[in-house]
PDB file of C-alpha atoms in Angstrom:
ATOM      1  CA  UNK A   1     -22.324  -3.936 -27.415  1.00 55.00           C
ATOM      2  CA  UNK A   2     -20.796  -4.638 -30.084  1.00 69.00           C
ATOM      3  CA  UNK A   3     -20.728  -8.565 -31.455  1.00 77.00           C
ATOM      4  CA  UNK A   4     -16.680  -8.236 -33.323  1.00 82.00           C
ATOM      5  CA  UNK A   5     -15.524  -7.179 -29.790  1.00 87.00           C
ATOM      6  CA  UNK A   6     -14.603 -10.012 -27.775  1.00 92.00           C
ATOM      7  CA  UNK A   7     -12.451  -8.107 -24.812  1.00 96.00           C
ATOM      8  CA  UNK A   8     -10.696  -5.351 -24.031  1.00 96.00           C
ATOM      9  CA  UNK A   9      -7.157  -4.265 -23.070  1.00 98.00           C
ATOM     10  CA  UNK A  10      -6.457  -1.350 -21.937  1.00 98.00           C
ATOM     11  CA  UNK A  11      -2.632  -0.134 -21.965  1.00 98.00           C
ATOM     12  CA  UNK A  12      -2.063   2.301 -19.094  1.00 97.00           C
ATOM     13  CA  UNK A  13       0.646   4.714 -18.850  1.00 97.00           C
ATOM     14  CA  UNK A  14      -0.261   7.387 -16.659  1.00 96.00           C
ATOM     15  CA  UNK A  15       0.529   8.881 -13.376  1.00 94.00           C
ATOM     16  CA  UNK A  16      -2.820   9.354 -12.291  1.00 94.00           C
ATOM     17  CA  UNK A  17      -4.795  12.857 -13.277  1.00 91.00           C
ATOM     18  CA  UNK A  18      -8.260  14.549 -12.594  1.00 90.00           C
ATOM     19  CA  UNK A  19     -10.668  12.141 -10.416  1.00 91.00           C
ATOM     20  CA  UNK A  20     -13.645  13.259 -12.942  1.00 93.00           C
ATOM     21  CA  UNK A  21     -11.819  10.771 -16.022  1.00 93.00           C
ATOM     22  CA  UNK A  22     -12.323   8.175 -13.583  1.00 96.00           C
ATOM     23  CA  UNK A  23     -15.923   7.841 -13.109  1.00 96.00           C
ATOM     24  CA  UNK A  24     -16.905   7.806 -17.242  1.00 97.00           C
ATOM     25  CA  UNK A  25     -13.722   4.900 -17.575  1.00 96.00           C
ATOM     26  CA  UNK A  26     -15.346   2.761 -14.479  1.00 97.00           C
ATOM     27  CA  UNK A  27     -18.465   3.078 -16.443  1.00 97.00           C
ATOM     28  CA  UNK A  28     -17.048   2.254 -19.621  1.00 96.00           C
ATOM     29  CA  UNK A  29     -15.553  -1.329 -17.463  1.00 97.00           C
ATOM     30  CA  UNK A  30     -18.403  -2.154 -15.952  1.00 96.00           C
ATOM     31  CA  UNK A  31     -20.527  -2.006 -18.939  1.00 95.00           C
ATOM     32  CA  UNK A  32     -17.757  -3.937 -21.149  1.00 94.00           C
ATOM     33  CA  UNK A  33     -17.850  -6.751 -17.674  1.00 94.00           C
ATOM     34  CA  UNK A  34     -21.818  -6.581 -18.129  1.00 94.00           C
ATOM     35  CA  UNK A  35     -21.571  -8.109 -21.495  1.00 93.00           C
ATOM     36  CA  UNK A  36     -19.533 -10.910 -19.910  1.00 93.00           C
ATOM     37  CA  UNK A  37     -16.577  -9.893 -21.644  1.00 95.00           C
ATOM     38  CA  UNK A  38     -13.094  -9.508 -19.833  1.00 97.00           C
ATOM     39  CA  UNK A  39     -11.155  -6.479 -19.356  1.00 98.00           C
ATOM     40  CA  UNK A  40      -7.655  -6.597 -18.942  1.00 98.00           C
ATOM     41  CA  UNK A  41      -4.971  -4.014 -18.090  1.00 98.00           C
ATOM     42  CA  UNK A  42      -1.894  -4.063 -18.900  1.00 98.00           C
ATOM     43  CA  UNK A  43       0.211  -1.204 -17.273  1.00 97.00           C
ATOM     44  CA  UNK A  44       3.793   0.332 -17.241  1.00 96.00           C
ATOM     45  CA  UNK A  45       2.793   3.003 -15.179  1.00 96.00           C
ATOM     46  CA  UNK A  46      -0.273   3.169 -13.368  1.00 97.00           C
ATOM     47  CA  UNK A  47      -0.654   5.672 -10.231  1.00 97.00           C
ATOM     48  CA  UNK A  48      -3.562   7.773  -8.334  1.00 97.00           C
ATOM     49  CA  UNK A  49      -6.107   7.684 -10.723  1.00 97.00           C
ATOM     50  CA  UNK A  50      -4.931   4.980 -13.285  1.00 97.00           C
ATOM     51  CA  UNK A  51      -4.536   2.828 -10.149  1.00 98.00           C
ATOM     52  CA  UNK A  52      -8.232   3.545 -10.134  1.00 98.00           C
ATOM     53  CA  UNK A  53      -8.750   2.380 -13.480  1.00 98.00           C
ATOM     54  CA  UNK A  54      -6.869  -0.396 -13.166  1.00 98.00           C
ATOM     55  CA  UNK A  55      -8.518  -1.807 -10.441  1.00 98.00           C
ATOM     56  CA  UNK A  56     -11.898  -2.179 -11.850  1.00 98.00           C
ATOM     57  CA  UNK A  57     -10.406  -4.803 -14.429  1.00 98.00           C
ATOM     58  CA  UNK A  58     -10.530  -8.452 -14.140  1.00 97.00           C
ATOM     59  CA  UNK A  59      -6.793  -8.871 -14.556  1.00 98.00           C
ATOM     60  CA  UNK A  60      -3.645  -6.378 -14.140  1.00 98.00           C
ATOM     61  CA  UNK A  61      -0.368  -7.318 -15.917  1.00 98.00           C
ATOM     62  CA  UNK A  62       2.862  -5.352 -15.067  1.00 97.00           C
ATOM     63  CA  UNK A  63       4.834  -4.692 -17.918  1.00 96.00           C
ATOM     64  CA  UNK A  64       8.053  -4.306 -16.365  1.00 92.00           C
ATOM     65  CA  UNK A  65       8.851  -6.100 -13.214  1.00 87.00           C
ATOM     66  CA  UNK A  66      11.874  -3.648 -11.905  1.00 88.00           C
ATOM     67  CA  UNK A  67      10.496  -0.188 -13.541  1.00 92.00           C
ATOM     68  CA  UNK A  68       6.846  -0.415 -13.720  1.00 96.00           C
ATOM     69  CA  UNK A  69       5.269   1.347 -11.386  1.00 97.00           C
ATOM     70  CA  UNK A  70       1.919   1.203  -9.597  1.00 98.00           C
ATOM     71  CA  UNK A  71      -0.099   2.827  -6.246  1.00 98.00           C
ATOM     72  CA  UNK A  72      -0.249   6.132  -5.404  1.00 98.00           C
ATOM     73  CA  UNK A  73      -3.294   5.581  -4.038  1.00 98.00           C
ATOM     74  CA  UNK A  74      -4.009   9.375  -2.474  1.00 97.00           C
ATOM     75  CA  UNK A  75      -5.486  12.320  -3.478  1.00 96.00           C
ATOM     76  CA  UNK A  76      -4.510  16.116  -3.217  1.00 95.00           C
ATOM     77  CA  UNK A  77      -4.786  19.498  -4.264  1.00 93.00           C
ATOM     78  CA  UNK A  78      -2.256  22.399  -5.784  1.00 91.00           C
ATOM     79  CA  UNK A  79      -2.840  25.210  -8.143  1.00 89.00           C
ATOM     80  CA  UNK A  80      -0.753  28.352  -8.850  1.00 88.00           C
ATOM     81  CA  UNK A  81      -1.711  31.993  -7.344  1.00 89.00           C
ATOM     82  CA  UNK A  82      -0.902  34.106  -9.983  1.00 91.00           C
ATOM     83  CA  UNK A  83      -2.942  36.934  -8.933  1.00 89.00           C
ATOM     84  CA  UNK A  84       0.024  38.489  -6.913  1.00 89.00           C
ATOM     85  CA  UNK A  85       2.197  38.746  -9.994  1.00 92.00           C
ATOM     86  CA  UNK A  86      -0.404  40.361 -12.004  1.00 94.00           C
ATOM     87  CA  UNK A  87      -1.402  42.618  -9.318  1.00 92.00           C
ATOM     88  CA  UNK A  88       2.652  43.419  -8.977  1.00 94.00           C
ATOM     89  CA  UNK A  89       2.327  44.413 -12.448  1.00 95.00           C
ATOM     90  CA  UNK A  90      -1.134  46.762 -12.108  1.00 94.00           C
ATOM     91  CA  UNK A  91      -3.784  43.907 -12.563  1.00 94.00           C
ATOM     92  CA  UNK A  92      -6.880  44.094 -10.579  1.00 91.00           C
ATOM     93  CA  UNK A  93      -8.637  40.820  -9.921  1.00 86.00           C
ATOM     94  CA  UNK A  94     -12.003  41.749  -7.819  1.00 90.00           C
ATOM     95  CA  UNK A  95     -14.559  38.653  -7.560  1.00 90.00           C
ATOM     96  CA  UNK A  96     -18.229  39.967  -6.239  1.00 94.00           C
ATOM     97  CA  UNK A  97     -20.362  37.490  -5.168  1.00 95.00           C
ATOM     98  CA  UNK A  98     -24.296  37.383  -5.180  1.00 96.00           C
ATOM     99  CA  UNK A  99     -25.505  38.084  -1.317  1.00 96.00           C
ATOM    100  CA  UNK A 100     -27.176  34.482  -2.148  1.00 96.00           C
ATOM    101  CA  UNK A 101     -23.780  33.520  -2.756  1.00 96.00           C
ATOM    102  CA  UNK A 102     -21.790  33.829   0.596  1.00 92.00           C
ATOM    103  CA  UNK A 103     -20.128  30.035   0.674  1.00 94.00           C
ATOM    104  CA  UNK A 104     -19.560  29.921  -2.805  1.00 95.00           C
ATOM    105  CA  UNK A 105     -16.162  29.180  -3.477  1.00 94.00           C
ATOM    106  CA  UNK A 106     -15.142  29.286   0.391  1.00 94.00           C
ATOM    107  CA  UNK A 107     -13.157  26.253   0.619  1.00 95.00           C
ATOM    108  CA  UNK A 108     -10.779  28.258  -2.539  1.00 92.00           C
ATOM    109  CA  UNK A 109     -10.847  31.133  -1.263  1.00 92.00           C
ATOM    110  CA  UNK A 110      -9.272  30.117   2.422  1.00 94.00           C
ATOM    111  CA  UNK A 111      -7.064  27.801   0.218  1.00 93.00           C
ATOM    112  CA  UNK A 112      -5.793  30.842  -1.562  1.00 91.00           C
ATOM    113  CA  UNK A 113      -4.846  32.133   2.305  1.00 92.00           C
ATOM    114  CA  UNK A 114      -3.296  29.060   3.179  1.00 93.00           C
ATOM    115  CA  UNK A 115      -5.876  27.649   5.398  1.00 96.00           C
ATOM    116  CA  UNK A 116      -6.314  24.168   3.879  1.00 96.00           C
ATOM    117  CA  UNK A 117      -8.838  22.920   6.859  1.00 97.00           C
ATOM    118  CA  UNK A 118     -12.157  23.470   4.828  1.00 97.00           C
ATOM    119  CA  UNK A 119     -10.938  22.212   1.606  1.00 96.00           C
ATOM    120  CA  UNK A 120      -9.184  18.865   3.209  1.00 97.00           C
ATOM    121  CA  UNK A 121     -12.782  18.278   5.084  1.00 97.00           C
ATOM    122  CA  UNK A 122     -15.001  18.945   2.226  1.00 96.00           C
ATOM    123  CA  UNK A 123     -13.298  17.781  -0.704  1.00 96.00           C
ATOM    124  CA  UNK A 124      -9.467  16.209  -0.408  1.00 97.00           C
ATOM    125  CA  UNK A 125     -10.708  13.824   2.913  1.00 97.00           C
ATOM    126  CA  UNK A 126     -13.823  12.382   1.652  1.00 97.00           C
ATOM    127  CA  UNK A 127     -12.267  11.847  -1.931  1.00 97.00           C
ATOM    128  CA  UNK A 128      -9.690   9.887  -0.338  1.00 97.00           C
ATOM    129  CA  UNK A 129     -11.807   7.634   1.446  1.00 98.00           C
ATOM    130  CA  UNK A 130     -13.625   6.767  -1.896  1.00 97.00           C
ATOM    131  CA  UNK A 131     -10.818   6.100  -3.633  1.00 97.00           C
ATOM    132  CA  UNK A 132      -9.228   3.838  -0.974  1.00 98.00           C
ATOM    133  CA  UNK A 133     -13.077   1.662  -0.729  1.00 98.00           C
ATOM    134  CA  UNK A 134     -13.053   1.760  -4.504  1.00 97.00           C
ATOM    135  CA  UNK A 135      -9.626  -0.230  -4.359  1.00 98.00           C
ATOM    136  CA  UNK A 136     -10.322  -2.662  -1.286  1.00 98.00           C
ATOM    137  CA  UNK A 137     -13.623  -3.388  -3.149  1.00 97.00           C
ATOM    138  CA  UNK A 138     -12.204  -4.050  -6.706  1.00 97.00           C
ATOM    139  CA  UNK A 139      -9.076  -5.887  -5.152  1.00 97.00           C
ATOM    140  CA  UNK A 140     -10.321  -7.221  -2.625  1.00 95.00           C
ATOM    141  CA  UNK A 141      -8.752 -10.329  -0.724  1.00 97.00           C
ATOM    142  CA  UNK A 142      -5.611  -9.665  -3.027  1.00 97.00           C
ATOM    143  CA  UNK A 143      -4.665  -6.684  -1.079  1.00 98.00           C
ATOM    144  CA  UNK A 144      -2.048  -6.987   1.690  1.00 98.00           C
ATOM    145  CA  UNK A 145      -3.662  -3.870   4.023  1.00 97.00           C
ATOM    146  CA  UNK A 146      -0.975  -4.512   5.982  1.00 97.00           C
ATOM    147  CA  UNK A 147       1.851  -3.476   3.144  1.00 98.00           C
ATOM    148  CA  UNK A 148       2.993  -0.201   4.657  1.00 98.00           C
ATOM    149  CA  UNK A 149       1.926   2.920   2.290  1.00 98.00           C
ATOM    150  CA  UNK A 150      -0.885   0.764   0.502  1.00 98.00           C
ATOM    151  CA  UNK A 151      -4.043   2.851   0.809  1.00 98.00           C
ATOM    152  CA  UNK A 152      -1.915   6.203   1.762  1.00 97.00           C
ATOM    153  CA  UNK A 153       0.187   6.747  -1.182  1.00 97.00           C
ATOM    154  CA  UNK A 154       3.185   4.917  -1.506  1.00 98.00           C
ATOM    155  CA  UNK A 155       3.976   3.419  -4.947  1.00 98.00           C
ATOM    156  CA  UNK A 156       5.540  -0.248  -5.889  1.00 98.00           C
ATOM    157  CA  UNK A 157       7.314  -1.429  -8.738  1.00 96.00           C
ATOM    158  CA  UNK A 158       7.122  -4.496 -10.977  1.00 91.00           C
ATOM    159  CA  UNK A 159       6.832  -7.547  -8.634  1.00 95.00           C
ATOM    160  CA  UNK A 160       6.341  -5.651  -5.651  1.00 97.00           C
ATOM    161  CA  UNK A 161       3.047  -4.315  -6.719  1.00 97.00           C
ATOM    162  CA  UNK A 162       1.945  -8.028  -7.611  1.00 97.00           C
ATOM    163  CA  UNK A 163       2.984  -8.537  -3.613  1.00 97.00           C
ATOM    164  CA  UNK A 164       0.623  -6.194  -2.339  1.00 98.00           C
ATOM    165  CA  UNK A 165      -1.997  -7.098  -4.839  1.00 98.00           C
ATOM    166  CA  UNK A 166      -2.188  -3.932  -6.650  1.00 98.00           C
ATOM    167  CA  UNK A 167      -1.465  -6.347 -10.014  1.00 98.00           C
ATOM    168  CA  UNK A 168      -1.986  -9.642 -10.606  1.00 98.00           C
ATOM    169  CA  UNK A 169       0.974 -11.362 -12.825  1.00 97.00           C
ATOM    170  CA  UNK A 170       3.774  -9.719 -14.943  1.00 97.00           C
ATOM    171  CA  UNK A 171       3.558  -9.462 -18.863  1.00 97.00           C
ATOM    172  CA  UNK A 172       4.314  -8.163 -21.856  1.00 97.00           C
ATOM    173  CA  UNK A 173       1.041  -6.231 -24.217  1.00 97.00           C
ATOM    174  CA  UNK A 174       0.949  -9.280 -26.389  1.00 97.00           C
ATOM    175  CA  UNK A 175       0.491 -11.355 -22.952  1.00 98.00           C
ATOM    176  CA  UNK A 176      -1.811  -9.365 -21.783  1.00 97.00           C
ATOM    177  CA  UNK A 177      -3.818  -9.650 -25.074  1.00 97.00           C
ATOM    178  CA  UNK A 178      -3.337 -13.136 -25.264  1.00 97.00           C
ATOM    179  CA  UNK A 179      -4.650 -13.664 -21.812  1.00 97.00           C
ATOM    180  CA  UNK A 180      -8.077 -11.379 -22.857  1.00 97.00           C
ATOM    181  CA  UNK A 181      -8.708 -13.720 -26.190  1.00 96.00           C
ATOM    182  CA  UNK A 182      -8.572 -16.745 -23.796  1.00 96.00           C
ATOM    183  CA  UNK A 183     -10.685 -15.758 -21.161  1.00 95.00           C
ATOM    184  CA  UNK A 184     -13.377 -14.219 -24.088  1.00 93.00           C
ATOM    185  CA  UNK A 185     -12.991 -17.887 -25.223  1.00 90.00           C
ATOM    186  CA  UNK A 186     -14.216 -19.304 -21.969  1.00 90.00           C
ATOM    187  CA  UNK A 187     -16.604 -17.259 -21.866  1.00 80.00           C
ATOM    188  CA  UNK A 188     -18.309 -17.837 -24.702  1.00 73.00           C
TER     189      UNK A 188
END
């Protein structure tokens, strides 16, 4: 770690994204936290998988506390089927398997046919659940469980999400930055 690096704030804007940029960023927290220096986020906008992100910090700061928004704690699944238009125009798209192969890509596949069953069970369900410990663990006591829509997807603005405990306290960048010197201060 590096000595000129006393904490470290991370401004998050995002409405969430691919669940594999969360583990590496968890890492990157956890290893900052191991050097017994704070992390702080500040956030405007911080849903599904920046929610994630955010979580793992010592402190959250909302920005804004009528517009910024926070939660989204979910996960799902959509991708276009653009084989039917290319086949429309002529396009062949054949996919041969290996006879070792026979589950590969199943879950897709019935996904493709609209049966979402197999991919929900296998992927979407269990996903979900990890996400949802990942926040009771990280937030722990400051989450109200009760708050309707918490752990299932709802989202909460400004002071709201400091209600539910998804956030801590509302501030500006420099705040939030301010906040990080002081507690690298006490802990040194």
């Amino acid at each position: 770690a590096r000595e000129d690096v006393s904490a470290i704030v991370l401004d998050i804007d995002t409405g969430g994204g691919a669940t594999n940029s969360v583990p590496p960023m968890i890492e990157a927290i956890e290893f900052v936290r191991s050097k017994n220096k704070p992390v702080v986020a500040h956030v405007d906008y911080a849903c599904s998988a920046g929610q994630w992100v955010a979580a793992a910090c010592d402190q959250i700061f909302v920005d804004n506390k009528q517009v910024s928004t926070l939660g989204s704690i979910g996960v799902m699944i959509s991708m276009f089927d653009m084989i039917p238009m290319y086949e429309e125009k002529g396009a062949k798209y054949p996919e041969v398997y290996a006879d070792q192969s026979g589950d590969k890509n199943q879950a897709f596949q019935k996904f493709l046919k609209g049966e979402y069953d197999q991919i929900k069970e296998e992927m979407l369900n269990p996903l979900a659940i990890h996400f949802q410990n990942a926040i009771k663990e990280t937030r722990g006591s400051k989450l109200k469980l009760d708050a309707p829509g918490l752990l299932t997807g709802a989202t909460f603005t400004g002071e709201k999400a400091i209600d539910v405990g998804l956030a801590d306290q509302l501030g500006t960048l420099q705040q939030s930055i301010n906040y990080a010197s002081a507690q690298a201060w006490a802990n040194s």
